[in-house]
């Protein structure tokens, strides 16, 4: 059974960075792309980027280019999403998602950006 | 980028009655490999999204058979044959044919009248 367990909620000041982790289990970690999707309060779903856990190759949404970095550590089957220069409108729940058809989702990590 | 639209955005339904949600894409979602990568998700209040339907009409494991998906090209539909109380939530369509980026519809809020 696929499980994606994300790190806990974060509160950050504007201008800071946040790094969210996603621990995967129950499948071959390197076999499927892993995506990050965010959801601002009361809003819809927004794709941020993805990583190929096998090669480490990434794609990012244009909106987040230069501000987001997705990495992985295959030894511990964990992916990471780091977002820099945080603004108040980055306040959202961040989800990791297995495979490009959205098959399985993590529980979400609330990131609050506030001074 | 492919733009996804949904209608209606709000759908009050009566328990036991059918419901239907439309999803349209700004370009055909037919892939050169013969598949059409249009998926449907349900997000219950306070929960992560859960995939219900993949590649237009394939139900995920554990999804009740009252949910069905259909469509082709740029026009797709999610139907609930008889709405139950547990179906309350927001439903999203998502295209994965032309990516990056993956793109989602704005969501349709289903609530009981």
Coordinates of N, CA and C in Angstrom, one line a residue:
Chain A
X1 N 0.8 -1.2 0.0 CA 0.0 0.0 0.0 C 0.9 1.2 0.0
X2 N 0.6 2.1 -0.9 CA 1.4 3.3 -1.1 C 1.1 4.3 0.1
X3 N 2.2 4.8 0.7 CA 2.1 5.8 1.8 C 3.0 6.9 1.5
X4 N 2.5 8.1 1.6 CA 3.3 9.3 1.5 C 3.1 10.1 2.8
X5 N 4.2 10.2 3.6 CA 4.1 10.9 4.9 C 4.9 12.1 4.8
X6 N 4.2 13.2 5.0 CA 4.9 14.5 4.9 C 5.2 15.1 6.3
X7 N 6.2 16.0 6.2 CA 6.6 16.7 7.5 C 5.5 17.6 8.0
X8 N 5.7 18.1 9.2 CA 4.7 18.8 9.9 C 4.6 20.3 9.5
X9 N 3.5 20.9 10.0 CA 3.2 22.3 9.7 C 4.4 23.2 10.1
X10 N 4.5 24.3 9.3 CA 5.5 25.3 9.4 C 4.9 26.7 9.5
X11 N 5.6 27.5 10.3 CA 5.2 28.9 10.3 C 6.5 29.7 10.0
X12 N 6.5 30.5 8.9 CA 7.7 31.2 8.5 C 7.4 32.7 8.3
X13 N 8.4 33.5 8.5 CA 8.4 34.9 8.2 C 8.5 35.2 6.8
X14 N 8.0 36.3 6.3 CA 8.2 36.7 4.9 C 9.7 36.8 4.6
X15 N 10.0 36.3 3.4 CA 11.4 36.3 3.0 C 12.2 35.1 3.4
X16 N 11.7 34.2 4.2 CA 12.4 33.0 4.7 C 12.2 31.9 3.7
X17 N 12.8 30.8 4.0 CA 12.6 29.6 3.1 C 12.0 28.5 4.0
X18 N 11.3 27.5 3.2 CA 10.7 26.3 3.9 C 11.1 25.1 3.1
X19 N 11.4 24.0 3.8 CA 11.7 22.8 3.1 C 10.7 21.7 3.7
X20 N 9.9 21.1 2.8 CA 8.9 20.1 3.2 C 9.4 18.8 2.7
X21 N 9.3 17.8 3.5 CA 9.7 16.4 3.1 C 8.5 15.5 2.9
X22 N 8.7 14.5 2.1 CA 7.7 13.5 1.7 C 8.3 12.1 1.7
X23 N 8.0 11.3 2.8 CA 8.6 10.0 2.9 C 7.7 9.0 2.2
X24 N 8.2 8.3 1.2 CA 7.4 7.4 0.4 C 7.7 5.9 0.8
X25 N 6.6 5.1 0.8 CA 6.8 3.7 1.0 C 5.7 2.9 0.3
X26 N 5.9 1.6 0.2 CA 4.8 0.8 -0.4 C 4.9 0.6 -1.9
X27 N 6.0 1.2 -2.5 CA 6.1 1.0 -3.9 C 7.6 1.3 -4.2
X28 N 8.0 1.1 -5.5 CA 9.4 1.3 -5.9 C 9.6 2.8 -6.1
X29 N 10.3 3.4 -5.2 CA 10.4 4.9 -5.2 C 10.9 5.5 -6.5
X30 N 11.8 4.8 -7.2 CA 12.4 5.3 -8.4 C 11.5 5.0 -9.6
X31 N 10.4 4.4 -9.5 CA 9.6 4.0 -10.6 C 8.7 5.0 -11.1
X32 N 8.3 6.0 -10.3 CA 7.3 7.0 -10.6 C 7.7 8.4 -10.3
X33 N 7.4 9.3 -11.2 CA 7.6 10.7 -10.9 C 6.9 11.1 -9.6
X34 N 7.4 12.1 -8.9 CA 6.8 12.6 -7.7 C 6.6 14.1 -7.9
X35 N 5.3 14.5 -7.7 CA 4.9 15.9 -8.0 C 4.6 16.6 -6.7
X36 N 4.7 18.0 -6.7 CA 4.2 18.8 -5.6 C 3.1 19.7 -6.1
X37 N 2.1 19.7 -5.4 CA 0.9 20.5 -5.7 C 0.5 21.3 -4.4
X38 N 0.1 22.5 -4.6 CA -0.3 23.3 -3.4 C -1.7 23.8 -3.5
X39 N -2.3 24.2 -2.4 CA -3.7 24.6 -2.3 C -3.7 25.7 -1.3
X40 N -3.9 26.9 -1.7 CA -4.1 28.1 -0.8 C -5.5 27.9 -0.1
X41 N -5.6 28.6 1.0 CA -6.9 28.5 1.8 C -8.1 28.8 0.9
X42 N -9.0 27.8 0.8 CA -10.3 28.0 0.1 C -10.1 28.1 -1.4
X43 N -9.0 27.7 -1.9 CA -8.7 27.8 -3.3 C -8.5 26.4 -3.9
X44 N -8.2 26.4 -5.2 CA -8.0 25.2 -6.0 C -6.6 24.6 -5.9
X45 N -6.3 23.6 -6.8 CA -5.1 22.9 -6.8 C -4.1 23.5 -7.8
X46 N -2.9 23.7 -7.4 CA -1.9 24.3 -8.3 C -0.6 23.5 -8.4
X47 N -0.2 23.0 -9.5 CA 1.0 22.2 -9.7 C 2.2 23.1 -9.6
X48 N 3.2 22.6 -8.9 CA 4.4 23.4 -8.7 C 5.6 22.8 -9.4
X49 N 5.7 21.5 -9.5 CA 6.8 20.8 -10.2 C 6.9 19.4 -9.9
X50 N 7.9 18.7 -10.5 CA 8.0 17.3 -10.3 C 9.5 16.9 -10.3
X51 N 9.7 15.7 -9.8 CA 11.1 15.1 -9.9 C 11.0 13.7 -10.4
X52 N 11.9 13.3 -11.2 CA 12.1 11.9 -11.5 C 13.0 11.3 -10.5
X53 N 12.5 10.5 -9.5 CA 13.4 10.1 -8.4 C 14.5 9.2 -8.9
X54 N 14.4 8.6 -10.1 CA 15.5 7.8 -10.6 C 16.7 8.6 -11.1
X55 N 16.4 9.6 -11.9 CA 17.5 10.4 -12.5 C 17.8 11.7 -11.7
X56 N 16.8 12.1 -10.9 CA 16.9 13.4 -10.2 C 16.4 14.6 -11.1
X57 N 16.0 14.3 -12.3 CA 15.6 15.4 -13.2 C 14.3 16.1 -12.7
X58 N 14.2 17.4 -13.0 CA 13.1 18.1 -12.5 C 12.4 19.0 -13.6
X59 N 11.2 19.3 -13.4 CA 10.5 20.3 -14.1 C 9.7 21.2 -13.1
X60 N 9.7 22.5 -13.4 CA 9.0 23.4 -12.5 C 8.0 24.2 -13.2
X61 N 6.9 24.6 -12.5 CA 5.9 25.5 -13.1 C 6.6 26.9 -13.3
X62 N 6.3 27.5 -14.4 CA 7.0 28.8 -14.7 C 6.8 29.8 -13.5
X63 N 5.7 29.8 -12.9 CA 5.4 30.7 -11.8 C 6.4 30.6 -10.7
X64 N 7.0 29.4 -10.5 CA 7.8 29.1 -9.3 C 9.3 29.0 -9.7
X65 N 9.6 29.2 -11.0 CA 11.0 29.0 -11.5 C 11.9 30.0 -10.7
X66 N 13.0 29.5 -10.2 CA 14.0 30.3 -9.5 C 13.7 30.4 -8.0
X67 N 12.5 29.9 -7.6 CA 12.1 30.0 -6.2 C 11.9 28.6 -5.5
X68 N 11.7 27.6 -6.4 CA 11.4 26.3 -5.9 C 12.5 25.3 -6.3
X69 N 12.9 24.4 -5.4 CA 13.8 23.3 -5.7 C 13.2 22.0 -5.2
X70 N 13.1 21.0 -6.0 CA 12.7 19.7 -5.6 C 13.9 18.8 -5.7
X71 N 14.1 18.0 -4.7 CA 15.2 17.1 -4.6 C 14.7 15.8 -4.0
X72 N 15.6 14.8 -4.0 CA 15.2 13.5 -3.4 C 16.4 12.8 -2.9
X73 N 16.2 11.9 -1.9 CA 17.3 11.1 -1.4 C 16.7 9.6 -1.5
X74 N 17.3 8.9 -2.5 CA 16.8 7.6 -2.8 C 17.1 6.6 -1.7
X75 N 18.1 6.9 -0.9 CA 18.5 6.0 0.2 C 17.5 5.9 1.3
X76 N 16.7 6.9 1.4 CA 15.6 7.0 2.4 C 14.2 7.2 1.8
X77 N 14.2 7.0 0.5 CA 12.9 7.2 -0.3 C 12.1 8.4 0.1
X78 N 12.8 9.5 0.1 CA 12.2 10.8 0.5 C 12.5 11.9 -0.5
X79 N 11.4 12.6 -0.8 CA 11.5 13.8 -1.6 C 11.3 15.0 -0.8
X80 N 11.9 16.1 -1.4 CA 11.8 17.4 -0.7 C 11.4 18.5 -1.6
X81 N 10.7 19.5 -1.1 CA 10.3 20.7 -1.8 C 10.7 21.9 -1.0
X82 N 11.6 22.7 -1.6 CA 12.1 23.9 -0.9 C 11.6 25.1 -1.6
X83 N 11.0 26.0 -0.9 CA 10.5 27.2 -1.5 C 11.1 28.4 -0.8
X84 N 11.7 29.3 -1.6 CA 12.5 30.4 -1.0 C 11.7 31.8 -1.2
X85 N 12.2 32.8 -0.5 CA 11.6 34.1 -0.6 C 10.1 34.1 -0.4
X86 N 9.7 33.5 0.7 CA 8.3 33.3 1.0 C 7.6 34.6 1.1
X87 N 6.3 34.6 0.6 CA 5.4 35.7 0.7 C 4.2 35.3 1.4
X88 N 3.3 36.2 1.8 CA 2.1 35.8 2.5 C 1.2 35.0 1.6
X89 N 1.3 35.2 0.3 CA 0.4 34.4 -0.6 C 1.0 33.0 -0.9
X90 N 2.1 32.7 -0.3 CA 2.6 31.3 -0.3 C 1.9 30.4 0.8
X91 N 1.1 31.1 1.7 CA 0.4 30.3 2.7 C -0.5 29.4 2.0
X92 N -0.3 28.1 2.3 CA -1.0 27.0 1.6 C -0.8 25.7 2.2
X93 N -1.5 24.7 1.8 CA -1.2 23.3 2.1 C -0.5 22.8 0.9
X94 N 0.7 22.2 1.1 CA 1.5 21.6 0.1 C 1.4 20.1 0.1
X95 N 1.1 19.5 -1.0 CA 1.0 18.0 -1.1 C 2.0 17.4 -2.0
X96 N 2.5 16.3 -1.7 CA 3.3 15.5 -2.6 C 2.4 14.5 -3.2
X97 N 2.6 14.1 -4.5 CA 1.7 13.3 -5.2 C 2.5 12.3 -6.0
X98 N 2.1 11.0 -5.9 CA 2.8 10.0 -6.7 C 2.1 9.8 -8.0
X99 N 2.9 9.8 -9.0 CA 2.7 9.6 -10.4 C 2.0 10.7 -11.1
X100 N 2.2 10.8 -12.4 CA 1.7 11.9 -13.1 C 0.2 11.9 -13.4
X101 N -0.5 10.8 -12.9 CA -1.9 10.8 -13.0 C -2.6 11.0 -11.6
X102 N -1.7 11.4 -10.7 CA -2.3 11.8 -9.4 C -2.8 10.6 -8.6
X103 N -2.1 9.5 -8.7 CA -2.7 8.3 -8.1 C -2.7 8.4 -6.5
X104 N -1.7 8.8 -5.9 CA -1.7 8.8 -4.4 C -1.2 10.2 -3.9
X105 N -1.7 10.7 -2.8 CA -1.4 12.0 -2.3 C -0.9 11.8 -0.8
X106 N 0.0 12.7 -0.4 CA 0.4 12.8 1.0 C -0.7 13.5 1.7
X107 N -0.6 13.6 3.1 CA -1.6 14.2 3.9 C -1.6 15.7 3.9
X108 N -0.6 16.3 3.3 CA -0.5 17.7 3.2 C 0.3 18.3 4.3
X109 N 1.0 19.4 4.0 CA 1.7 20.2 5.0 C 1.3 21.6 4.9
X110 N 0.8 22.2 6.0 CA 0.4 23.6 6.0 C 1.6 24.4 6.3
X111 N 1.8 25.4 5.3 CA 2.9 26.3 5.5 C 2.2 27.7 5.6
X112 N 2.4 28.4 6.8 CA 1.9 29.7 7.0 C 3.0 30.7 7.0
X113 N 2.8 31.7 6.1 CA 3.8 32.8 6.0 C 3.2 34.0 6.6
X114 N 3.7 34.5 7.7 CA 3.2 35.6 8.4 C 4.2 36.2 9.3
X115 N 4.2 37.6 9.4 CA 5.1 38.3 10.3 C 4.5 38.4 11.7
Chain B
X1 N -0.1 26.6 -21.9 CA -0.7 25.7 -20.9 C -2.1 25.3 -21.2
X2 N -2.5 24.1 -20.9 CA -3.9 23.7 -21.1 C -4.8 24.3 -20.0
X3 N -5.8 25.0 -20.4 CA -6.7 25.5 -19.4 C -7.9 24.6 -19.2
X4 N -8.2 24.3 -18.0 CA -9.3 23.4 -17.7 C -10.5 24.2 -17.1
X5 N -11.7 24.0 -17.5 CA -12.8 24.7 -17.0 C -13.8 23.7 -16.5
X6 N -14.6 24.0 -15.5 CA -15.6 23.1 -15.0 C -17.0 23.9 -14.8
X7 N -18.0 23.1 -15.0 CA -19.4 23.7 -14.7 C -20.3 22.6 -14.2
X8 N -21.2 22.9 -13.2 CA -21.2 24.2 -12.6 C -20.1 24.3 -11.5
X9 N -19.9 25.4 -10.9 CA -18.9 25.5 -9.9 C -19.5 25.2 -8.5
X10 N -20.8 25.2 -8.4 CA -21.5 24.8 -7.2 C -22.7 24.0 -7.6
X11 N -22.9 22.9 -7.0 CA -23.9 21.9 -7.3 C -24.7 21.4 -6.1
X12 N -25.8 22.0 -5.8 CA -26.7 21.5 -4.8 C -27.4 20.3 -5.3
X13 N -27.4 19.2 -4.5 CA -28.0 18.0 -5.0 C -28.9 17.4 -3.9
X14 N -29.9 16.6 -4.3 CA -30.8 15.9 -3.3 C -30.3 14.5 -3.1
X15 N -30.2 14.0 -1.9 CA -29.8 12.7 -1.7 C -30.6 11.7 -2.5
X16 N -29.9 10.8 -3.1 CA -30.5 9.7 -4.0 C -30.7 10.1 -5.4
X17 N -30.5 11.4 -5.7 CA -30.6 11.9 -7.1 C -29.3 11.9 -7.8
X18 N -29.3 11.9 -9.1 CA -28.1 11.9 -9.9 C -27.5 13.3 -9.9
X19 N -26.2 13.4 -10.2 CA -25.4 14.6 -10.4 C -24.5 14.5 -11.5
X20 N -24.2 15.6 -12.1 CA -23.3 15.6 -13.3 C -22.4 16.8 -13.3
X21 N -21.1 16.6 -13.5 CA -20.2 17.7 -13.6 C -19.4 17.7 -14.9
X22 N -19.4 18.9 -15.5 CA -18.7 19.0 -16.8 C -17.3 19.5 -16.7
X23 N -16.4 19.1 -17.5 CA -15.0 19.5 -17.5 C -14.6 19.7 -19.0
X24 N -14.1 20.9 -19.3 CA -13.6 21.2 -20.7 C -12.2 21.6 -20.7
X25 N -11.5 21.2 -21.7 CA -10.1 21.6 -21.9 C -9.9 22.5 -23.1
X26 N -8.9 23.3 -23.0 CA -8.6 24.3 -24.1 C -8.0 23.7 -25.3
X27 N -7.6 22.4 -25.2 CA -7.2 21.7 -26.4 C -7.4 20.2 -26.1
X28 N -7.4 19.4 -27.2 CA -7.7 18.0 -27.1 C -6.7 17.3 -26.2
X29 N -7.3 16.4 -25.3 CA -6.5 15.7 -24.4 C -6.1 14.3 -24.9
X30 N -6.3 14.1 -26.2 CA -5.9 12.8 -26.8 C -4.4 12.8 -26.9
X31 N -3.8 11.8 -26.4 CA -2.3 11.7 -26.5 C -1.9 10.9 -27.7
X32 N -0.7 11.1 -28.2 CA -0.3 10.4 -29.3 C -0.1 8.9 -29.0
X33 N -0.1 8.5 -27.7 CA 0.0 7.1 -27.4 C -1.3 6.4 -27.4
X34 N -2.4 7.1 -27.7 CA -3.7 6.5 -27.8 C -4.5 6.7 -26.6
X35 N -3.9 7.2 -25.5 CA -4.7 7.4 -24.2 C -5.1 8.9 -24.1
X36 N -6.1 9.1 -23.3 CA -6.5 10.4 -23.0 C -6.4 10.6 -21.4
X37 N -5.5 11.5 -21.0 CA -5.1 11.5 -19.6 C -5.9 12.6 -18.9
X38 N -7.2 12.3 -18.7 CA -8.1 13.1 -18.0 C -8.6 12.4 -16.7
X39 N -8.3 13.0 -15.6 CA -8.6 12.3 -14.3 C -9.5 13.2 -13.4
X40 N -10.2 12.5 -12.5 CA -11.1 13.2 -11.6 C -10.7 12.9 -10.2
X41 N -10.8 13.9 -9.4 CA -10.5 13.8 -7.9 C -11.6 14.3 -7.1
X42 N -11.7 13.7 -5.9 CA -12.7 14.2 -4.9 C -11.9 14.7 -3.7
X43 N -12.3 15.8 -3.2 CA -11.7 16.3 -2.0 C -12.7 16.6 -0.9
X44 N -12.8 15.7 0.0 CA -13.8 15.9 1.1 C -13.2 17.0 2.1
X45 N -14.1 17.6 2.8 CA -13.7 18.7 3.7 C -12.6 18.2 4.6
X46 N -11.5 19.0 4.7 CA -10.4 18.7 5.6 C -9.5 17.5 5.2
X47 N -9.7 17.0 3.9 CA -8.9 15.8 3.5 C -8.1 16.2 2.3
X48 N -7.1 15.3 2.0 CA -6.3 15.4 0.8 C -7.2 15.0 -0.4
X49 N -6.9 15.5 -1.6 CA -7.6 15.0 -2.8 C -7.4 13.5 -2.9
X50 N -8.4 12.8 -3.5 CA -8.4 11.4 -3.7 C -8.8 11.1 -5.2
X51 N -8.0 10.4 -5.9 CA -8.4 10.1 -7.3 C -9.5 9.1 -7.4
X52 N -10.5 9.5 -8.2 CA -11.7 8.6 -8.4 C -11.6 7.9 -9.7
X53 N -11.2 8.7 -10.8 CA -11.3 8.2 -12.1 C -10.0 8.6 -12.8
X54 N -9.4 7.7 -13.6 CA -8.2 8.0 -14.4 C -8.5 7.6 -15.8
X55 N -7.8 8.3 -16.7 CA -7.9 8.1 -18.2 C -9.4 8.0 -18.5
X56 N -10.1 9.1 -18.2 CA -11.5 9.4 -18.6 C -12.5 8.6 -17.9
X57 N -12.3 7.2 -17.8 CA -13.5 6.4 -17.4 C -13.1 5.2 -16.5
X58 N -11.9 5.1 -16.1 CA -11.4 4.0 -15.3 C -11.6 4.4 -13.8
X59 N -12.4 3.6 -13.1 CA -12.5 3.8 -11.6 C -11.4 3.3 -10.8
X60 N -10.9 4.0 -9.9 CA -9.9 3.6 -9.0 C -10.4 2.5 -8.0
X61 N -9.5 1.7 -7.5 CA -9.9 0.7 -6.6 C -10.6 1.3 -5.4
X62 N -11.7 0.7 -5.0 CA -12.5 1.1 -3.8 C -13.5 2.3 -4.1
X63 N -13.5 2.7 -5.3 CA -14.4 3.8 -5.7 C -15.8 3.2 -6.0
X64 N -16.8 3.7 -5.4 CA -18.2 3.1 -5.6 C -18.6 3.2 -7.1
X65 N -19.3 2.2 -7.5 CA -19.7 2.2 -9.0 C -20.8 3.2 -9.3
X66 N -21.2 4.0 -8.3 CA -22.1 5.1 -8.7 C -21.4 6.3 -9.4
X67 N -20.1 6.2 -9.3 CA -19.2 7.2 -10.0 C -18.8 6.7 -11.4
X68 N -19.0 7.5 -12.4 CA -18.6 7.1 -13.7 C -18.1 8.4 -14.4
X69 N -17.1 8.1 -15.3 CA -16.6 9.2 -16.1 C -16.7 8.8 -17.6
X70 N -16.9 9.9 -18.4 CA -17.0 9.7 -19.9 C -16.4 10.9 -20.6
X71 N -16.4 10.8 -21.9 CA -15.9 12.0 -22.7 C -14.8 11.7 -23.6
X72 N -14.4 12.7 -24.4 CA -13.3 12.5 -25.3 C -12.9 13.9 -25.8
X73 N -11.7 14.0 -26.4 CA -11.3 15.3 -27.0 C -11.1 16.4 -25.9
X74 N -12.1 17.3 -25.9 CA -12.1 18.4 -25.0 C -13.2 18.4 -24.0
X75 N -14.1 17.5 -24.1 CA -15.3 17.5 -23.3 C -15.5 16.2 -22.4
X76 N -15.6 16.4 -21.1 CA -15.6 15.3 -20.2 C -16.7 15.5 -19.1
X77 N -17.2 14.3 -18.6 CA -18.2 14.4 -17.6 C -18.0 13.4 -16.5
X78 N -18.2 13.8 -15.3 CA -18.3 12.9 -14.1 C -19.7 12.9 -13.7
X79 N -20.2 11.6 -13.5 CA -21.6 11.4 -13.1 C -21.6 10.6 -11.8
X80 N -22.5 11.0 -10.9 CA -22.8 10.3 -9.7 C -24.3 9.8 -9.9
X81 N -24.5 8.5 -9.9 CA -25.8 8.0 -10.3 C -26.9 8.3 -9.2
X82 N -26.4 8.2 -7.9 CA -27.3 8.5 -6.8 C -26.5 9.0 -5.7
X83 N -26.6 10.3 -5.4 CA -25.7 11.0 -4.5 C -26.0 10.5 -3.1
X84 N -24.9 10.3 -2.4 CA -25.0 9.9 -0.9 C -24.3 11.0 -0.1
X85 N -24.6 11.0 1.2 CA -24.1 12.1 2.0 C -22.6 12.2 2.0
X86 N -21.9 11.0 1.9 CA -20.4 11.0 1.9 C -19.8 11.6 0.6
X87 N -20.7 11.9 -0.4 CA -20.1 12.5 -1.6 C -20.0 14.0 -1.6
X88 N -20.3 14.6 -0.5 CA -20.1 16.0 -0.3 C -18.6 16.4 -0.4
X89 N -18.3 17.4 -1.1 CA -16.9 17.8 -1.3 C -16.7 18.6 -2.5
X90 N -15.5 18.8 -2.9 CA -15.1 19.5 -4.1 C -14.5 18.5 -5.1
X91 N -15.0 18.6 -6.3 CA -14.5 17.6 -7.4 C -13.7 18.4 -8.4
X92 N -12.5 17.9 -8.7 CA -11.6 18.5 -9.7 C -11.3 17.6 -10.8
X93 N -11.2 18.1 -12.0 CA -10.7 17.4 -13.1 C -9.2 17.9 -13.3
X94 N -8.4 17.0 -13.9 CA -7.0 17.3 -14.1 C -6.6 16.7 -15.4
X95 N -5.8 17.4 -16.2 CA -5.2 16.9 -17.4 C -3.8 16.5 -17.2
X96 N -3.4 15.4 -17.8 CA -2.0 15.0 -17.7 C -1.5 14.5 -19.1
X97 N -2.1 15.1 -20.1 CA -1.7 14.8 -21.5 C -0.6 15.7 -21.9
X98 N -0.8 17.0 -21.7 CA 0.2 18.0 -22.1 C 0.8 18.7 -20.9
X99 N 1.9 18.0 -20.5 CA 2.6 18.6 -19.3 C 4.0 18.5 -19.5
X100 N 4.9 19.3 -18.8 CA 4.4 20.2 -17.8 C 3.7 21.5 -18.4
X101 N 2.9 22.1 -17.6 CA 2.4 21.7 -16.2 C 1.2 20.8 -16.3
X102 N 1.0 20.0 -15.2 CA -0.3 19.4 -15.0 C -1.2 20.6 -14.6
X103 N -2.5 20.5 -15.1 CA -3.4 21.6 -14.8 C -4.7 21.0 -14.4
X104 N -5.3 21.7 -13.4 CA -6.6 21.3 -12.8 C -7.7 22.3 -13.2
X105 N -8.9 21.8 -13.1 CA -10.1 22.6 -13.2 C -10.2 23.4 -11.9
X106 N -11.1 24.4 -11.9 CA -11.3 25.2 -10.7 C -12.0 24.5 -9.5
X107 N -12.6 23.4 -9.8 CA -13.4 22.6 -8.8 C -14.8 22.9 -8.8
X108 N -15.6 21.9 -8.5 CA -17.1 21.9 -8.4 C -17.4 21.5 -7.0
X109 N -18.1 22.4 -6.2 CA -18.5 22.1 -4.9 C -19.8 21.4 -4.9
X110 N -19.9 20.2 -4.4 CA -21.1 19.4 -4.3 C -21.6 19.4 -2.9
X111 N -22.8 19.9 -2.7 CA -23.4 19.9 -1.4 C -24.9 19.4 -1.4
X112 N -25.3 19.0 -0.3 CA -26.7 18.4 -0.2 C -27.7 19.5 0.0
X113 N -28.8 19.5 -0.7 CA -29.8 20.5 -0.6 C -30.6 20.3 0.7

